[in-house]
mmCIF file of C-alpha atoms in Angstrom:
data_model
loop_
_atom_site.group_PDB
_atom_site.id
_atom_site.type_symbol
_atom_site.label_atom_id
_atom_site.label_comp_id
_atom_site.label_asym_id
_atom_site.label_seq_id
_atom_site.Cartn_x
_atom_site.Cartn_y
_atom_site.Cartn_z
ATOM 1 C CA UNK A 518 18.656 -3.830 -8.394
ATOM 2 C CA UNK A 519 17.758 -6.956 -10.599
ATOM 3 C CA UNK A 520 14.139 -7.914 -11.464
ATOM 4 C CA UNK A 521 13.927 -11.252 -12.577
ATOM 5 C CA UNK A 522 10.576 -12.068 -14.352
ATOM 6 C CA UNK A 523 9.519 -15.462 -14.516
ATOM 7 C CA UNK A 524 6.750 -16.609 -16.407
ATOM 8 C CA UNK A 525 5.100 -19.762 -15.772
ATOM 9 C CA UNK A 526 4.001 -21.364 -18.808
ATOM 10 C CA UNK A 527 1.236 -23.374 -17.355
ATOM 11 C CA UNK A 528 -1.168 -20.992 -15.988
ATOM 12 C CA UNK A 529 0.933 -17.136 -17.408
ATOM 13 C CA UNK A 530 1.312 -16.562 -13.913
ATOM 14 C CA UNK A 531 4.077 -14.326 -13.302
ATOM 15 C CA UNK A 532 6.670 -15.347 -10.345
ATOM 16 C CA UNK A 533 9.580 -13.660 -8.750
ATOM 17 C CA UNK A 534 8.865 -9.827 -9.635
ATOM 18 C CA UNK A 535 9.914 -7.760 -6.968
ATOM 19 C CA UNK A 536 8.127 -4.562 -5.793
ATOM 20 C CA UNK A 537 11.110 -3.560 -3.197
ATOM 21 C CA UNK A 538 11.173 -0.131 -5.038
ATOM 22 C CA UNK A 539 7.787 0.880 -4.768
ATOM 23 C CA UNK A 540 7.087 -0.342 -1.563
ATOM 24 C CA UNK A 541 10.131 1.982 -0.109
ATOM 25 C CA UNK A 542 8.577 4.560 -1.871
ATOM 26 C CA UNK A 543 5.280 4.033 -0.319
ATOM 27 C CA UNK A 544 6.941 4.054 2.989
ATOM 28 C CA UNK A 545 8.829 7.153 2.258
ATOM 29 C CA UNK A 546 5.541 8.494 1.482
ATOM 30 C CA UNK A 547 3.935 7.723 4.517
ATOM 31 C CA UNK A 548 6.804 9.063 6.821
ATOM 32 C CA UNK A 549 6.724 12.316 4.747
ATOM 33 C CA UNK A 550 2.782 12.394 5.739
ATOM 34 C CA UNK A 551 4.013 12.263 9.314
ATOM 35 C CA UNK A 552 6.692 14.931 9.022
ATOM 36 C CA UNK A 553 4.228 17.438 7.058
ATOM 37 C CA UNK A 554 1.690 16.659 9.631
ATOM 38 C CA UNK A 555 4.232 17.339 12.226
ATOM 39 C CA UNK A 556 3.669 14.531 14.463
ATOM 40 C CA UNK A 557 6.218 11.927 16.245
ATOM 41 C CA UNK A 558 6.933 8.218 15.781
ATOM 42 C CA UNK A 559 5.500 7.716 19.069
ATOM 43 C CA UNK A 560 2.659 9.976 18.544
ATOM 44 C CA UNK A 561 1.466 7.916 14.867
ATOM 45 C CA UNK A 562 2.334 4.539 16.798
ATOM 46 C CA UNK A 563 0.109 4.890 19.484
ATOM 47 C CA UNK A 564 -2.598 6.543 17.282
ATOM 48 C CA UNK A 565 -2.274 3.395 15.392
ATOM 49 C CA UNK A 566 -2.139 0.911 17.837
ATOM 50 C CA UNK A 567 0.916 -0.407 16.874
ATOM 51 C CA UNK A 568 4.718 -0.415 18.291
ATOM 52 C CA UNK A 569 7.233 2.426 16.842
ATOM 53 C CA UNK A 570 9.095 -0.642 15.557
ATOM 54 C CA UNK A 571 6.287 -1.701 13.216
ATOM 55 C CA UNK A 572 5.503 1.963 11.908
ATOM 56 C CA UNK A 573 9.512 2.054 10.986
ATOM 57 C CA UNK A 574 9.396 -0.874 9.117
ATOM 58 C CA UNK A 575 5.709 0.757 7.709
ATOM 59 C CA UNK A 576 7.717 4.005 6.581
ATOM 60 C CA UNK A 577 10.496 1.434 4.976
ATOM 61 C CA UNK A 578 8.504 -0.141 3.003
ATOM 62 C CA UNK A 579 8.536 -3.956 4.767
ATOM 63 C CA UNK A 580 6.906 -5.965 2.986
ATOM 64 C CA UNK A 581 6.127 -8.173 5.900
ATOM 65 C CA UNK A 582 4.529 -5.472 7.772
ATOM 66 C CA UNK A 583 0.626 -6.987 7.777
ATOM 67 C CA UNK A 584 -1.879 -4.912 6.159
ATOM 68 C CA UNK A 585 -3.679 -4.102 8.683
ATOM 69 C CA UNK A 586 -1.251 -2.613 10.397
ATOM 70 C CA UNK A 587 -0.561 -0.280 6.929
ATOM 71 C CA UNK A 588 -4.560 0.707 7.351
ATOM 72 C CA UNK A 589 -3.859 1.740 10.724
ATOM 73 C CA UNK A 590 -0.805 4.071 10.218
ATOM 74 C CA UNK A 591 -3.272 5.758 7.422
ATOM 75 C CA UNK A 592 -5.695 6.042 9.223
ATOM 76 C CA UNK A 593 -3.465 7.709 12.151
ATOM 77 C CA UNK A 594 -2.225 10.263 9.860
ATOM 78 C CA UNK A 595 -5.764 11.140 8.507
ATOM 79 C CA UNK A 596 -5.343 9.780 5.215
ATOM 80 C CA UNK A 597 -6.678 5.930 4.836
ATOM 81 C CA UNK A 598 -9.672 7.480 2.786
ATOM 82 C CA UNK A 599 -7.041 9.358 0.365
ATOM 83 C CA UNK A 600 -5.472 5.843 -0.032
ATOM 84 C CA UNK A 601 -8.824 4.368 -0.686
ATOM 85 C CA UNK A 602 -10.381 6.603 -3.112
ATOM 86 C CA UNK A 603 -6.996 6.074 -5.121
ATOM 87 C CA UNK A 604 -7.392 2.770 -5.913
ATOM 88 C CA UNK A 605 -11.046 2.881 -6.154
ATOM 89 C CA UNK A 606 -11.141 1.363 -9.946
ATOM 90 C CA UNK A 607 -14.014 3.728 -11.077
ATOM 91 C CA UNK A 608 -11.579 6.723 -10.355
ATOM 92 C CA UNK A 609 -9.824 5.352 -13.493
ATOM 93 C CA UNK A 610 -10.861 5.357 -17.454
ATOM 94 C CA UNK A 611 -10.030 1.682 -17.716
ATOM 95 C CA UNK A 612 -12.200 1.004 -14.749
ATOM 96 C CA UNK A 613 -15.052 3.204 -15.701
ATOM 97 C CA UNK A 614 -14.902 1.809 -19.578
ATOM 98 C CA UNK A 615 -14.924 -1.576 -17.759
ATOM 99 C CA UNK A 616 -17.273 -0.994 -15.104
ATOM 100 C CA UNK A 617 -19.704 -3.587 -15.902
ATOM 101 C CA UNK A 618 -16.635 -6.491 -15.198
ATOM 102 C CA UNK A 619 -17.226 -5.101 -11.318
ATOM 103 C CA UNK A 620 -20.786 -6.817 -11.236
ATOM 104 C CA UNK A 621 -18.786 -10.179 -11.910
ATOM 105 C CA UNK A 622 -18.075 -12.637 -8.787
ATOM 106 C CA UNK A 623 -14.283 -13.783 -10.382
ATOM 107 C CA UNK A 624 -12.551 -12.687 -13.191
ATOM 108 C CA UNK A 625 -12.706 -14.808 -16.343
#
């Protein structure tokens, strides 16, 4: 796989970087959750709410599965809270030495 990094001059926003990798590997994660916990593509989609199609293209990684919809497998396999604590910032050293930025409206 390429990653192409383009940086645009203007405003140092980067463009084109592509998270394919680590969204498969989020997906993988999530269908292992469902395996360990024993439970059936059907049995997570209709916890969820959503159609078997949409939780396979959740445990692939799609990145055009809605977010929502992500919450909802999480919370179907009993972990949205794991996934929320993890990227709580104040669970981090850089977020807890810069805790006081979290008080802010925007970033500067």
């Amino acid at each position: 796989m390429t990653v192409i990094l383009v940086i645009d001059s203007e405003e140092g926003v980067m463009a084109g970087y592509h998270i394919e990798r680590q969204m498969a590997e989020f997906g993988a994660h999530i269908r292992g959750w469902r395996l360990v916990l024993n439970l059936t593509a059907q049995q997570v989609s209709e916890r969820a709410d959503i159609t078997r199609d949409t939780l396979r293209r959740v445990e692939k990684g799609d990145p055009g599965v809605g977010f929502g919809n992500v919450a909802q497998v999480l919370r179907a396999l009993g972990i949205l809270d794991i996934a929320v604590h993890a990227v709580d910032p104040l669970e981090s050293d850089v977020g807890r030495l810069r805790a006081g930025n979290l008080t802010r409206k925007r970033a500067r």
